[in-house]
Tab-separated table of C-alpha atoms in Angstrom:
chain	number	residue	atom	x	y	z
A	1	MET	CA	0.087	11.113	-17.757
A	2	ASP	CA	-0.972	14.304	-15.969
A	3	LEU	CA	-2.054	14.383	-12.338
A	4	MET	CA	-5.780	14.437	-13.052
A	5	THR	CA	-5.511	11.414	-15.347
A	6	ASP	CA	-3.747	9.464	-12.607
A	7	LEU	CA	-6.290	10.640	-10.038
A	8	ARG	CA	-9.261	9.686	-12.221
A	9	ALA	CA	-7.853	6.162	-12.559
A	10	LEU	CA	-7.433	5.890	-8.792
A	11	VAL	CA	-10.974	7.146	-8.143
A	12	GLU	CA	-12.419	4.782	-10.739
A	13	GLU	CA	-10.758	1.843	-9.004
A	14	ALA	CA	-11.948	2.897	-5.535
A	15	LEU	CA	-15.591	3.775	-6.238
A	16	PRO	CA	-17.084	0.245	-6.438
A	17	ALA	CA	-15.920	-0.511	-2.890
A	18	GLN	CA	-16.208	2.901	-1.256
A	19	LEU	CA	-19.212	4.460	-2.997
A	20	PRO	CA	-21.184	1.743	-4.832
A	21	GLY	CA	-23.178	3.001	-7.801
A	22	ALA	CA	-21.049	6.095	-8.374
A	23	ARG	CA	-18.822	6.402	-11.430
A	24	VAL	CA	-16.333	8.773	-12.993
A	25	ALA	CA	-17.911	11.005	-15.637
A	26	PRO	CA	-16.456	10.210	-19.070
A	27	ASP	CA	-16.562	13.818	-20.259
A	28	GLU	CA	-15.707	15.831	-17.141
A	29	ASP	CA	-13.393	15.637	-14.124
A	30	GLU	CA	-16.323	14.694	-11.905
A	31	ILE	CA	-17.960	11.696	-10.344
A	32	LEU	CA	-21.624	10.937	-10.888
A	33	VAL	CA	-23.473	9.862	-7.732
A	34	PRO	CA	-26.972	8.360	-8.051
A	35	LEU	CA	-29.653	10.019	-5.904
A	36	PRO	CA	-33.314	9.101	-5.317
A	37	ASP	CA	-34.398	11.971	-7.571
A	38	GLY	CA	-31.602	11.901	-10.142
A	39	ARG	CA	-27.851	12.162	-9.772
A	40	ALA	CA	-25.255	14.548	-8.393
A	41	ARG	CA	-22.118	15.716	-10.135
A	42	VAL	CA	-19.181	16.104	-7.736
A	43	SER	CA	-16.044	17.837	-8.983
A	44	LEU	CA	-12.683	16.117	-8.523
A	45	ALA	CA	-10.900	19.495	-8.365
A	46	PRO	CA	-10.932	19.719	-4.530
A	47	LEU	CA	-9.465	16.220	-4.317
A	48	LEU	CA	-6.777	17.162	-6.826
A	49	ARG	CA	-5.830	20.163	-4.686
A	50	ARG	CA	-5.476	17.858	-1.663
A	51	CYS	CA	-3.282	15.421	-3.568
A	52	ARG	CA	-1.214	17.716	-5.794
A	53	ASP	CA	1.674	18.301	-3.394
A	54	GLU	CA	1.501	14.967	-1.565
A	55	PRO	CA	3.438	11.746	-2.336
A	56	ARG	CA	1.534	9.393	-4.623
A	57	GLN	CA	1.630	6.605	-2.059
A	58	ILE	CA	-0.724	8.483	0.287
A	59	TRP	CA	-3.239	9.452	-2.421
A	60	PRO	CA	-5.435	6.399	-1.663
A	61	HIS	CA	-5.802	7.557	1.932
A	62	LEU	CA	-6.581	11.140	0.910
A	63	LEU	CA	-9.143	9.713	-1.491
A	64	ALA	CA	-10.669	7.547	1.262
A	65	ASP	CA	-11.013	10.598	3.523
A	66	TRP	CA	-12.556	12.637	0.705
A	67	LEU	CA	-15.071	9.912	-0.118
A	68	ALA	CA	-15.907	9.508	3.579
A	69	ASP	CA	-16.645	13.252	3.760
A	70	LEU	CA	-18.756	12.959	0.625
A	71	ARG	CA	-20.742	10.008	1.978
A	72	GLY	CA	-21.496	12.058	5.090
A	73	GLN	CA	-23.239	14.648	2.901
A	74	LEU	CA	-25.403	12.118	1.040
A	75	PRO	CA	-28.878	10.856	1.988
A	76	PRO	CA	-28.684	7.724	4.170
A	77	SER	CA	-30.200	5.573	1.432
A	78	VAL	CA	-27.322	6.487	-0.865
A	79	ALA	CA	-24.486	6.396	1.650
A	80	ALA	CA	-25.549	3.052	3.132
A	81	ASP	CA	-23.558	-0.030	2.330
A	82	GLU	CA	-25.133	-1.943	-0.556
A	83	ALA	CA	-22.582	-4.706	-0.792
A	84	GLY	CA	-24.524	-7.204	1.301
A	85	PRO	CA	-23.643	-9.026	4.534
A	86	ILE	CA	-20.046	-9.296	5.681
A	87	PRO	CA	-18.803	-12.915	5.642
A	88	LEU	CA	-16.265	-13.224	8.467
A	89	ASP	CA	-14.293	-15.878	6.608
A	90	ARG	CA	-13.552	-13.359	3.820
A	91	LEU	CA	-11.840	-10.809	6.060
A	92	ARG	CA	-8.243	-10.136	5.063
A	93	LEU	CA	-5.527	-7.685	6.085
A	94	ARG	CA	-3.877	-5.587	3.393
A	95	LEU	CA	-0.766	-3.492	3.905
A	96	THR	CA	-0.880	-0.204	1.994
A	97	PRO	CA	1.553	2.743	1.815
A	98	GLY	CA	0.929	5.753	4.035
A	99	ALA	CA	-0.004	5.828	7.708
A	100	ASP	CA	-2.879	8.312	8.103
A	101	ALA	CA	-5.513	5.729	8.992
A	102	GLU	CA	-7.082	7.375	12.023
A	103	SER	CA	-9.625	9.558	10.239
A	104	SER	CA	-10.484	7.270	7.355
A	105	GLY	CA	-13.701	5.789	8.762
A	106	PHE	CA	-12.414	2.278	8.094
A	107	LEU	CA	-10.974	-0.427	10.337
A	108	ALA	CA	-7.304	0.327	9.768
A	109	LEU	CA	-4.271	1.112	11.864
A	110	PRO	CA	-0.808	2.484	11.175
A	111	PHE	CA	1.905	-0.127	10.754
A	112	GLY	CA	4.949	1.919	11.604
A	113	ASP	CA	5.338	5.375	10.106
A	114	HIS	CA	5.026	4.435	6.447
A	115	PHE	CA	2.323	1.782	6.065
A	116	THR	CA	-1.292	1.196	7.013
A	117	ALA	CA	-2.776	-2.208	7.817
A	118	ALA	CA	-6.371	-2.179	6.583
A	119	VAL	CA	-9.014	-4.842	7.128
A	120	VAL	CA	-10.806	-5.633	3.870
A	121	VAL	CA	-13.606	-7.910	2.730
A	122	ASP	CA	-12.404	-10.140	-0.102
A	123	ARG	CA	-15.395	-10.270	-2.446
A	124	PRO	CA	-15.499	-11.762	-5.959
A	125	GLY	CA	-13.837	-9.298	-8.291
A	126	ARG	CA	-13.120	-6.593	-5.725
A	127	LEU	CA	-11.942	-5.659	-2.240
A	128	ASP	CA	-14.146	-3.669	0.133
A	129	LEU	CA	-12.565	-1.745	2.978
A	130	LEU	CA	-14.335	-2.680	6.200
A	131	THR	CA	-15.951	0.430	7.650
A	132	LEU	CA	-16.046	1.102	11.372
A	133	THR	CA	-19.839	0.939	11.201
A	134	GLN	CA	-19.717	-2.493	9.594
A	135	ALA	CA	-17.171	-3.660	12.162
A	136	GLU	CA	-19.497	-2.605	14.981
A	137	GLN	CA	-22.417	-4.426	13.361
A	138	LEU	CA	-20.411	-7.656	13.304
A	139	GLY	CA	-20.526	-7.729	17.092
A	140	ARG	CA	-16.791	-8.307	17.490
A	141	GLU	CA	-14.136	-6.133	19.062
A	142	PRO	CA	-11.955	-4.329	16.476
A	143	ASP	CA	-8.814	-6.044	17.787
A	144	GLU	CA	-10.474	-9.424	17.353
A	145	LEU	CA	-11.416	-8.613	13.755
A	146	VAL	CA	-7.855	-7.507	13.007
A	147	ARG	CA	-6.437	-10.739	14.449
A	148	LEU	CA	-8.936	-12.783	12.442
A	149	ALA	CA	-8.038	-10.917	9.253
A	150	VAL	CA	-4.315	-11.454	9.877
A	151	ARG	CA	-4.763	-15.170	10.538
A	152	GLN	CA	-6.883	-15.712	7.431
A	153	THR	CA	-4.483	-13.717	5.264
A	154	VAL	CA	-1.528	-15.806	6.412
A	155	GLN	CA	-3.415	-19.081	5.984
A	156	HIS	CA	-5.063	-18.408	2.647
A	157	GLU	CA	-2.978	-15.758	0.878
A	158	LEU	CA	0.649	-15.996	2.052
A	159	ALA	CA	1.112	-19.736	2.530
A	160	THR	CA	1.612	-20.445	-1.173
A	161	LEU	CA	3.693	-17.480	-2.334
A	162	ASP	CA	6.295	-18.034	-5.030
A	163	VAL	CA	9.581	-17.277	-3.221
A	164	ARG	CA	12.690	-17.045	-5.402
A	165	ASP	CA	16.126	-15.452	-5.304
A	166	HIS	CA	17.178	-13.444	-8.374
A	167	GLU	CA	20.664	-12.191	-9.153
A	168	LEU	CA	21.217	-8.428	-9.130
A	169	PRO	CA	23.293	-6.825	-11.915
A	170	ALA	CA	25.850	-5.557	-9.385
A	171	GLY	CA	26.132	-8.950	-7.705
A	172	GLY	CA	24.275	-10.456	-4.823
A	173	SER	CA	20.636	-11.417	-5.016
A	174	VAL	CA	17.170	-10.151	-4.209
A	175	ARG	CA	14.418	-12.332	-2.800
A	176	LEU	CA	11.135	-11.972	-4.651
A	177	LEU	CA	7.855	-12.899	-2.983
A	178	ALA	CA	5.109	-12.928	-5.577
A	179	ALA	CA	1.717	-14.300	-6.530
A	180	ASP	CA	0.023	-13.018	-9.673
A	181	GLY	CA	-3.302	-11.411	-8.898
A	182	ASN	CA	-2.830	-11.673	-5.129
A	183	PRO	CA	-3.405	-8.203	-3.608
A	184	TYR	CA	-2.135	-9.252	-0.172
A	185	VAL	CA	1.533	-10.024	-0.823
A	186	THR	CA	2.550	-6.689	0.714
A	187	THR	CA	1.200	-7.996	4.026
A	188	ALA	CA	4.285	-10.236	4.095
A	189	LEU	CA	6.202	-7.126	5.210
A	190	MET	CA	4.655	-7.677	8.633
A	191	SER	CA	6.771	-10.857	8.861
A	192	VAL	CA	10.134	-10.011	7.285
A	193	PRO	CA	12.098	-12.535	9.422
A	194	ARG	CA	9.831	-15.347	8.251
A	195	PHE	CA	10.665	-14.722	4.606
A	196	LEU	CA	14.267	-13.560	5.080
A	197	PRO	CA	15.535	-15.340	8.202
A	198	GLU	CA	19.136	-14.461	7.321
A	199	ALA	CA	18.411	-10.763	7.917
A	200	GLY	CA	20.382	-10.353	11.108
A	201	GLU	CA	22.436	-7.599	12.679
A	202	TYR	CA	22.088	-5.142	9.805
A	203	GLY	CA	18.533	-5.901	8.729
A	204	ALA	CA	17.250	-5.867	5.168
A	205	LEU	CA	16.335	-3.697	2.225
A	206	VAL	CA	12.648	-4.085	1.465
A	207	ALA	CA	10.323	-2.801	-1.227
A	208	ALA	CA	6.715	-3.334	-2.285
A	209	PRO	CA	6.490	-2.096	-5.885
A	210	ARG	CA	3.306	-4.103	-6.449
A	211	TYR	CA	0.596	-5.341	-4.143
A	212	SER	CA	1.349	-8.767	-5.610
A	213	ALA	CA	5.146	-8.607	-5.189
A	214	VAL	CA	7.637	-7.803	-2.428
A	215	LEU	CA	11.438	-7.547	-2.661
A	216	LEU	CA	13.864	-8.359	0.174
A	217	HIS	CA	17.661	-8.183	0.403
A	218	GLN	CA	19.928	-8.878	3.358
A	219	VAL	CA	21.979	-5.777	4.213
A	220	GLY	CA	25.736	-6.251	4.231
A	221	ALA	CA	28.988	-4.492	3.428
A	222	ASP	CA	27.970	-4.186	-0.238
A	223	LEU	CA	24.942	-2.077	0.684
A	224	ARG	CA	25.763	0.954	-1.466
A	225	ASP	CA	26.064	-0.993	-4.726
A	226	THR	CA	23.203	-3.361	-4.040
A	227	ALA	CA	20.918	-0.512	-2.949
A	228	VAL	CA	21.395	1.143	-6.336
A	229	ALA	CA	20.474	-2.072	-8.161
A	230	PHE	CA	17.652	-2.780	-5.706
A	231	ASP	CA	16.217	0.691	-6.291
A	232	ARG	CA	16.336	0.236	-10.078
A	233	VAL	CA	14.553	-3.107	-9.904
A	234	THR	CA	11.921	-1.622	-7.592
A	235	ARG	CA	11.225	1.344	-9.859
A	236	SER	CA	11.138	-0.844	-12.950
A	237	MET	CA	8.575	-3.178	-11.387
A	238	PHE	CA	6.535	-0.235	-10.085
A	239	ASP	CA	6.443	1.487	-13.478
A	240	ALA	CA	5.347	-1.710	-15.252
A	241	ALA	CA	2.737	-2.748	-12.667
A	242	ASP	CA	-1.022	-2.558	-12.969
A	243	ASP	CA	-1.301	-2.962	-9.180
A	244	ARG	CA	1.205	-0.336	-8.044
A	245	CYS	CA	1.945	-0.048	-4.351
A	246	THR	CA	4.993	2.195	-3.743
A	247	ASP	CA	8.296	2.903	-5.492
A	248	ARG	CA	10.068	3.748	-2.224
A	249	ILE	CA	12.689	1.454	-0.729
A	250	PHE	CA	13.204	0.929	2.986
A	251	TRP	CA	15.957	-0.262	5.260
A	252	TRP	CA	14.226	-2.574	7.718
A	253	HIS	CA	16.113	-2.764	11.005
A	254	ASP	CA	14.973	-3.671	14.508
A	255	ARG	CA	11.421	-4.069	13.119
A	256	VAL	CA	11.290	-0.471	11.875
A	257	PHE	CA	10.994	0.600	8.223
A	258	HIS	CA	13.386	3.469	7.486
A	259	PRO	CA	13.031	5.114	4.035
A	260	VAL	CA	16.281	5.402	2.099
A	261	ARG	CA	16.993	7.271	-1.126
A	262	VAL	CA	19.334	6.575	-4.003
A	263	LEU	CA	20.482	9.774	-5.722
A	264	PRO	CA	22.283	9.928	-9.078
A	265	GLY	CA	25.989	10.649	-8.862
A	266	THR	CA	27.256	14.092	-9.836
A	267	ASP	CA	29.768	14.643	-12.634
A	268	GLY	CA	29.728	10.970	-13.509
A	269	GLY	CA	30.468	9.900	-9.944
A	270	PRO	CA	28.860	6.980	-8.123
A	271	ALA	CA	25.281	7.138	-6.934
A	272	GLU	CA	24.703	8.414	-3.417
A	273	LEU	CA	22.787	6.461	-0.795
A	274	ARG	CA	20.907	8.665	1.672
A	275	VAL	CA	19.989	7.040	4.984
A	276	PRO	CA	18.024	8.615	7.853
A	277	PRO	CA	19.919	9.841	10.928
A	278	ALA	CA	18.604	6.955	13.018
A	279	LEU	CA	20.630	4.541	10.893
A	280	ALA	CA	23.799	6.649	10.672
A	281	PRO	CA	25.697	4.570	13.293
A	282	LEU	CA	24.786	1.377	11.443
A	283	ALA	CA	25.852	2.904	8.122
A	284	ASP	CA	29.174	3.955	9.651
A	285	ARG	CA	29.834	0.391	10.779
A	286	LEU	CA	29.243	-0.734	7.201
A	287	GLY	CA	31.710	1.854	5.918
A	288	LEU	CA	29.181	3.938	4.008
């Protein structure tokens, strides 16, 4: 698919929560926004220019910023939240790729350099990002709302995950945390030691190819070979998913997510594992 096709699909998914009543035009690369005296057509071209040269995993945050700017230009009756009251017991925390949460207009905060922890309202059939305005109207401090969302996510969404170990083609195993239709499984990355207690001195490889599935693997001396297999499994799950999160893999160490890359070998040679400079001493100790 081309970039605009992918972007249209992303916008279509986001509109019910972020701009209720708006929809993607079937015949043009525009969204149709209802107004008191008709409707407005808003081109998606500026959004495409913002996203074109950026990694796909941060597109949702660029889209959120763009929609926030758009809402600011609309009459109050259109921009106002029409979703109804916010039930506190439906607050959840969702971990999403990217970490540019500060200007989004929603109750969200960076989780490290590569993820954002966003408070959402779990409504029937959809998730609504909790806006800062809504958070203020609830009469609770933002930190209190975040803690409540975390607690309810752990209690109601992560307590019954299917946790299984699967063999990798190159040997070793990968731990799969999954729950079909559960959009909060990625939040388990906030508690890696809970789900992979054996991750010790060298940490773990982690991936979140789907919002409903997370992969974990204890790092050891076989890191190069297992990283190649781990990367393939991650990309395969990402490509087949209808709830894609990110196809990147990370080396989690000392509670920090470090992105790593697997590059094809040259001239038929073995694949190359690229690790960030911060992990070079650890990689040397593993003989990489």
